[in-house]
CSV table of C-alpha atoms in Angstrom, one decimal:
chain,number,residue,atom,x,y,z
A,1,MET,CA,-19.8,-24.9,-14.2
A,2,SER,CA,-19.0,-21.2,-14.5
A,3,LEU,CA,-18.3,-19.2,-11.4
A,4,GLN,CA,-21.0,-16.8,-10.3
A,5,ILE,CA,-19.2,-13.6,-9.1
A,6,PRO,CA,-21.4,-11.1,-7.2
A,7,TRP,CA,-21.7,-8.0,-9.3
A,8,LEU,CA,-21.7,-4.5,-7.8
A,9,ASP,CA,-24.3,-2.1,-8.9
A,10,ASP,CA,-23.7,1.5,-10.0
A,11,ASP,CA,-24.3,3.1,-6.6
A,12,PRO,CA,-20.8,3.8,-5.1
A,13,ASP,CA,-22.3,3.3,-1.6
A,14,ALA,CA,-23.7,-0.1,-2.5
A,15,PRO,CA,-22.6,-2.7,0.1
A,16,PHE,CA,-19.9,-5.2,-0.6
A,17,PRO,CA,-20.6,-8.9,0.0
A,18,ASP,CA,-19.6,-10.3,3.4
A,19,PRO,CA,-16.1,-11.8,2.9
A,20,GLY,CA,-17.0,-14.7,5.2
A,21,ALA,CA,-20.1,-15.6,3.2
A,22,VAL,CA,-18.7,-15.8,-0.4
A,23,ARG,CA,-18.1,-19.4,-1.5
A,24,GLY,CA,-16.8,-21.1,-4.6
A,25,LEU,CA,-14.5,-18.3,-5.9
A,26,PRO,CA,-10.7,-18.0,-5.9
A,27,ASP,CA,-9.6,-17.3,-2.4
A,28,GLY,CA,-10.3,-13.7,-1.5
A,29,LEU,CA,-12.3,-12.7,-4.6
A,30,LEU,CA,-15.5,-11.1,-3.4
A,31,ALA,CA,-17.1,-9.2,-6.3
A,32,ALA,CA,-16.7,-7.6,-9.7
A,33,GLY,CA,-17.9,-4.4,-11.4
A,34,GLY,CA,-18.7,-1.1,-9.9
A,35,ASP,CA,-16.3,1.7,-10.4
A,36,LEU,CA,-13.1,3.3,-8.9
A,37,SER,CA,-14.8,6.4,-7.5
A,38,THR,CA,-13.3,7.9,-4.4
A,39,THR,CA,-16.5,7.0,-2.4
A,40,ARG,CA,-16.3,3.3,-3.4
A,41,LEU,CA,-12.6,3.0,-2.8
A,42,LEU,CA,-12.7,4.5,0.6
A,43,ASN,CA,-15.7,2.3,1.5
A,44,ALA,CA,-13.7,-0.8,0.3
A,45,TYR,CA,-10.6,0.0,2.2
A,46,ARG,CA,-12.5,0.6,5.4
A,47,GLN,CA,-13.8,-2.9,5.1
A,48,GLY,CA,-10.4,-4.5,4.2
A,49,ILE,CA,-11.2,-4.8,0.5
A,50,PHE,CA,-9.1,-3.7,-2.4
A,51,PRO,CA,-9.3,-3.7,-6.2
A,52,TRP,CA,-6.9,-5.9,-8.2
A,53,TYR,CA,-7.4,-6.7,-11.8
A,54,SER,CA,-5.6,-6.6,-15.2
A,55,GLU,CA,-6.3,-4.5,-18.3
A,56,GLY,CA,-9.3,-5.9,-20.2
A,57,GLN,CA,-10.9,-7.4,-17.1
A,58,PRO,CA,-13.8,-6.0,-15.1
A,59,ILE,CA,-12.8,-4.4,-11.8
A,60,LEU,CA,-12.2,-7.3,-9.3
A,61,TRP,CA,-12.5,-6.8,-5.5
A,62,TRP,CA,-10.5,-8.9,-3.0
A,63,SER,CA,-10.2,-9.7,0.7
A,64,PRO,CA,-7.7,-12.5,1.0
A,65,ASP,CA,-7.6,-15.0,3.9
A,66,PRO,CA,-5.1,-14.9,5.5
A,67,ARG,CA,-4.0,-11.3,5.1
A,68,THR,CA,-0.4,-10.1,5.0
A,69,VAL,CA,0.6,-7.2,7.3
A,70,LEU,CA,3.7,-5.5,8.4
A,71,ARG,CA,3.9,-4.2,12.0
A,72,THR,CA,5.2,-0.7,11.8
A,73,ASP,CA,7.8,-1.6,14.5
A,74,GLY,CA,8.7,-4.9,12.8
A,75,VAL,CA,10.2,-4.0,9.4
A,76,ARG,CA,13.3,-6.2,9.1
A,77,LEU,CA,16.4,-4.8,7.5
A,78,SER,CA,19.5,-7.0,7.2
A,79,ARG,CA,22.7,-6.1,9.0
A,80,ARG,CA,24.4,-5.7,5.6
A,81,PHE,CA,21.8,-3.2,4.4
A,82,ARG,CA,21.9,-1.3,7.7
A,83,ARG,CA,25.7,-1.0,7.3
A,84,THR,CA,25.3,0.6,3.8
A,85,LEU,CA,22.7,3.0,5.2
A,86,ARG,CA,25.2,4.4,7.8
A,87,SER,CA,27.0,6.5,5.2
A,88,SER,CA,24.1,6.9,2.8
A,89,PRO,CA,23.2,10.4,1.6
A,90,TRP,CA,19.6,9.3,0.8
A,91,VAL,CA,16.7,11.3,2.1
A,92,ALA,CA,13.1,10.2,2.5
A,93,ARG,CA,10.2,12.7,2.0
A,94,ALA,CA,6.4,12.3,1.7
A,95,ASP,CA,3.9,13.4,-0.9
A,96,THR,CA,6.4,15.2,-3.1
A,97,ALA,CA,6.2,13.0,-6.2
A,98,PHE,CA,3.0,10.9,-5.8
A,99,GLU,CA,2.3,10.6,-9.5
A,100,ARG,CA,5.9,9.7,-10.3
A,101,VAL,CA,5.9,7.0,-7.7
A,102,VAL,CA,2.7,5.4,-9.0
A,103,ALA,CA,4.1,5.6,-12.6
A,104,ARG,CA,7.4,3.9,-11.5
A,105,CYS,CA,5.5,1.2,-9.6
A,106,ALA,CA,3.4,0.6,-12.8
A,107,ASP,CA,6.5,0.3,-15.0
A,108,ALA,CA,8.6,-1.8,-12.7
A,109,PRO,CA,9.2,-5.3,-13.9
A,110,ARG,CA,7.9,-8.1,-11.6
A,111,PRO,CA,9.3,-11.7,-11.8
A,112,GLY,CA,6.7,-13.9,-13.4
A,113,GLN,CA,4.4,-11.1,-14.3
A,114,ARG,CA,3.5,-9.7,-17.7
A,115,GLY,CA,2.2,-6.2,-17.8
A,116,THR,CA,0.8,-4.4,-14.7
A,117,TRP,CA,-2.3,-4.3,-12.6
A,118,ILE,CA,-1.8,-0.5,-12.1
A,119,THR,CA,-3.9,0.3,-15.2
A,120,PRO,CA,-4.4,3.9,-16.4
A,121,ALA,CA,-7.8,3.8,-14.7
A,122,MET,CA,-6.2,2.8,-11.4
A,123,ARG,CA,-3.6,5.5,-11.7
A,124,ALA,CA,-6.2,8.1,-12.2
A,125,ALA,CA,-8.3,6.8,-9.3
A,126,TYR,CA,-5.4,7.0,-6.8
A,127,GLN,CA,-4.4,10.4,-8.1
A,128,ARG,CA,-7.9,11.6,-7.2
A,129,LEU,CA,-7.5,10.0,-3.8
A,130,HIS,CA,-4.1,11.8,-3.4
A,131,ALA,CA,-5.5,15.1,-4.4
A,132,LEU,CA,-8.1,14.8,-1.7
A,133,GLY,CA,-5.5,13.8,0.9
A,134,HIS,CA,-6.4,10.1,1.2
A,135,ALA,CA,-3.5,8.5,-0.7
A,136,HIS,CA,0.1,9.1,0.1
A,137,SER,CA,3.6,8.3,-1.1
A,138,VAL,CA,7.0,8.2,0.5
A,139,GLU,CA,9.9,9.0,-1.8
A,140,VAL,CA,13.6,8.3,-1.3
A,141,TYR,CA,15.9,10.6,-3.1
A,142,ALA,CA,19.6,10.2,-3.8
A,143,GLY,CA,20.4,13.2,-1.7
A,144,PRO,CA,19.0,16.4,-0.1
A,145,GLU,CA,19.4,18.5,-3.2
A,146,PRO,CA,16.2,19.8,-4.8
A,147,ASP,CA,17.1,18.0,-8.1
A,148,ALA,CA,18.3,14.7,-6.5
A,149,ALA,CA,17.3,11.6,-8.4
A,150,LEU,CA,14.3,9.5,-7.1
A,151,VAL,CA,15.8,6.1,-6.1
A,152,GLY,CA,12.7,4.4,-4.6
A,153,GLY,CA,9.2,4.9,-3.3
A,154,ILE,CA,6.0,3.4,-1.9
A,155,TYR,CA,2.4,4.5,-2.1
A,156,GLY,CA,-0.9,3.6,-0.5
A,157,VAL,CA,-4.1,4.7,1.2
A,158,ALA,CA,-4.5,6.1,4.8
A,159,ILE,CA,-7.7,6.0,6.7
A,160,GLY,CA,-7.9,6.7,10.4
A,161,ARG,CA,-4.7,5.1,11.8
A,162,MET,CA,-4.4,2.4,9.1
A,163,PHE,CA,-2.1,2.5,6.1
A,164,PHE,CA,-3.0,0.2,3.2
A,165,GLY,CA,0.1,-0.3,1.1
A,166,GLU,CA,-0.4,-0.7,-2.6
A,167,SER,CA,3.0,-0.9,-4.3
A,168,MET,CA,6.7,0.1,-4.1
A,169,PHE,CA,9.6,0.3,-6.5
A,170,SER,CA,13.4,0.7,-6.5
A,171,ASP,CA,15.5,2.5,-9.1
A,172,ALA,CA,18.6,1.8,-6.9
A,173,SER,CA,19.3,-1.3,-4.8
A,174,GLY,CA,17.4,-1.0,-1.5
A,175,GLY,CA,15.4,2.0,-2.6
A,176,SER,CA,12.0,0.4,-1.9
A,177,LYS,CA,13.2,-1.0,1.4
A,178,ALA,CA,14.4,2.4,2.6
A,179,ALA,CA,11.0,3.9,1.6
A,180,LEU,CA,9.0,1.2,3.4
A,181,ALA,CA,11.2,1.4,6.5
A,182,SER,CA,11.0,5.2,6.6
A,183,LEU,CA,7.2,5.1,6.3
A,184,ALA,CA,6.9,2.4,9.0
A,185,ALA,CA,9.1,4.3,11.4
A,186,TRP,CA,7.1,7.5,10.9
A,187,LEU,CA,3.8,5.7,11.3
A,188,HIS,CA,5.0,3.8,14.4
A,189,ALA,CA,6.0,7.1,16.1
A,190,ARG,CA,2.4,8.3,15.6
A,191,GLY,CA,0.7,5.2,16.9
A,192,TRP,CA,-0.2,3.5,13.6
A,193,PRO,CA,0.4,-0.2,14.3
A,194,TRP,CA,0.0,-1.9,10.9
A,195,ILE,CA,0.7,-1.5,7.2
A,196,ASP,CA,-1.5,-3.7,5.1
A,197,ALA,CA,0.6,-5.7,2.6
A,198,GLN,CA,-2.3,-7.6,1.0
A,199,VAL,CA,-0.9,-10.8,-0.3
A,200,GLU,CA,2.1,-12.9,0.9
A,201,SER,CA,5.3,-12.9,-1.1
A,202,PRO,CA,8.9,-14.1,-0.2
A,203,HIS,CA,10.1,-10.5,-0.5
A,204,LEU,CA,7.6,-9.2,2.0
A,205,LEU,CA,8.2,-12.1,4.4
A,206,ALA,CA,11.9,-11.3,4.3
A,207,LEU,CA,11.1,-7.8,5.3
A,208,GLY,CA,9.2,-9.0,8.4
A,209,ALA,CA,5.7,-9.3,7.1
A,210,GLU,CA,3.4,-11.8,8.8
A,211,THR,CA,0.0,-13.3,8.0
A,212,VAL,CA,-3.1,-13.0,10.1
A,213,PRO,CA,-6.5,-14.6,9.8
A,214,ARG,CA,-8.9,-12.5,7.8
A,215,ALA,CA,-11.5,-12.3,10.6
A,216,ARG,CA,-8.8,-10.8,12.9
A,217,PHE,CA,-7.6,-8.4,10.2
A,218,LEU,CA,-11.1,-7.1,9.5
A,219,ASP,CA,-11.9,-6.6,13.1
A,220,ARG,CA,-8.8,-4.6,13.7
A,221,VAL,CA,-9.0,-2.6,10.5
A,222,ALA,CA,-12.6,-1.6,11.4
A,223,ALA,CA,-11.3,-0.1,14.7
A,224,LEU,CA,-8.2,1.5,13.2
A,225,ALA,CA,-10.0,3.0,10.2
A,226,ALA,CA,-12.6,4.6,12.6
A,227,ALA,CA,-9.8,6.2,14.7
A,228,PRO,CA,-9.4,10.0,14.6
A,229,GLY,CA,-7.3,11.3,11.7
A,230,GLY,CA,-8.4,13.3,8.7
A,231,PRO,CA,-7.0,13.5,5.2
A,232,GLY,CA,-4.3,15.9,4.1
A,233,ARG,CA,-0.8,16.1,2.8
A,234,TRP,CA,2.0,14.6,4.8
A,235,THR,CA,4.9,16.6,3.3
A,236,THR,CA,5.4,19.1,6.2
A,237,ALA,CA,4.8,16.6,9.0
A,238,PHE,CA,7.1,14.0,7.5
A,239,GLY,CA,9.8,16.4,6.7
A,240,ALA,CA,13.2,15.3,5.2
A,241,ARG,CA,14.3,12.1,6.9
A,242,PRO,CA,17.9,10.9,6.3
A,243,VAL,CA,17.7,7.2,5.7
A,244,ARG,CA,20.9,6.7,7.8
A,245,GLN,CA,18.6,7.0,10.8
A,246,LEU,CA,17.4,3.5,9.8
A,247,ALA,CA,20.8,2.0,10.4
A,248,ALA,CA,20.3,1.9,14.2
A,249,PRO,CA,19.7,-1.6,15.4
A,250,GLY,CA,16.0,-2.5,15.4
C-alpha cells in the first residue's frame, strides 16, 4: 500500500498538518509540496517544522520525535580541543560570509551520504531569508586579518529567542566546533536557551546535544519564537570574538 503524504497547497500561509496527528509515515515526515517562500519557511520554523529533501524529490517537511537540541550553555568541548584553542589565532564573526558558509556546507562530504540536501533552491531560499535578516551565519577565520581564510562556519534561522541550526562545516580541524561554540556562547549571554539541531547524530551527541520529546520541544519553541526580537544583521552586535575565549573551563 502506498503512503498517502499530506500535500500542501499553493497558499504560503496554508496550515501544516498537526505533527501529533500524522500516522503511517516515516518518523517526523509531515507533508510534501508547497514552496520555499519566506512566508512558508518562517511559518514552518515557528511550528518546529523544517524542509529536508534531495534533488529530484518534492519538498518534504519534517518534525521528528524526539527532537535533538543543544543547550546554549551546554556545548561540550574536549579538554584537548580547549588546549589547542588557548593559543589559537582564530576569530569568530557573524553574517560576514553567509553565502560562502552555505556553499561550503553544501559541498562538504558527509559519511554515508551521496550528494547534498542543500539544493540550489534551498540555497536561494535561505539567501532570501538572510537578506531579510532572518537567517544568520557564524564564521570562523584563521586570524583577525581582513583576508584571513575561512576555516569553519554554521548557519541557521533565528526567530524570537530561538535559533534553528541548519548545517555547519570545517575546512580546518575543529572549525565547525569553534563556530558552534562561539554561536552558543553569544546566544546564551542574550538569554537564548536552545539551538535546534533537528536529528540526532553521534557527532552532535559528542558536542553535548540531547533529545527531547517532540511535544515538549514544540511547546517551548512556540514560546521562544513568540518572544521579542526582530530580524536584522548580527555583524556589529557579535563583533570579532577570539576563539581562545572558548578555552575557559565550561
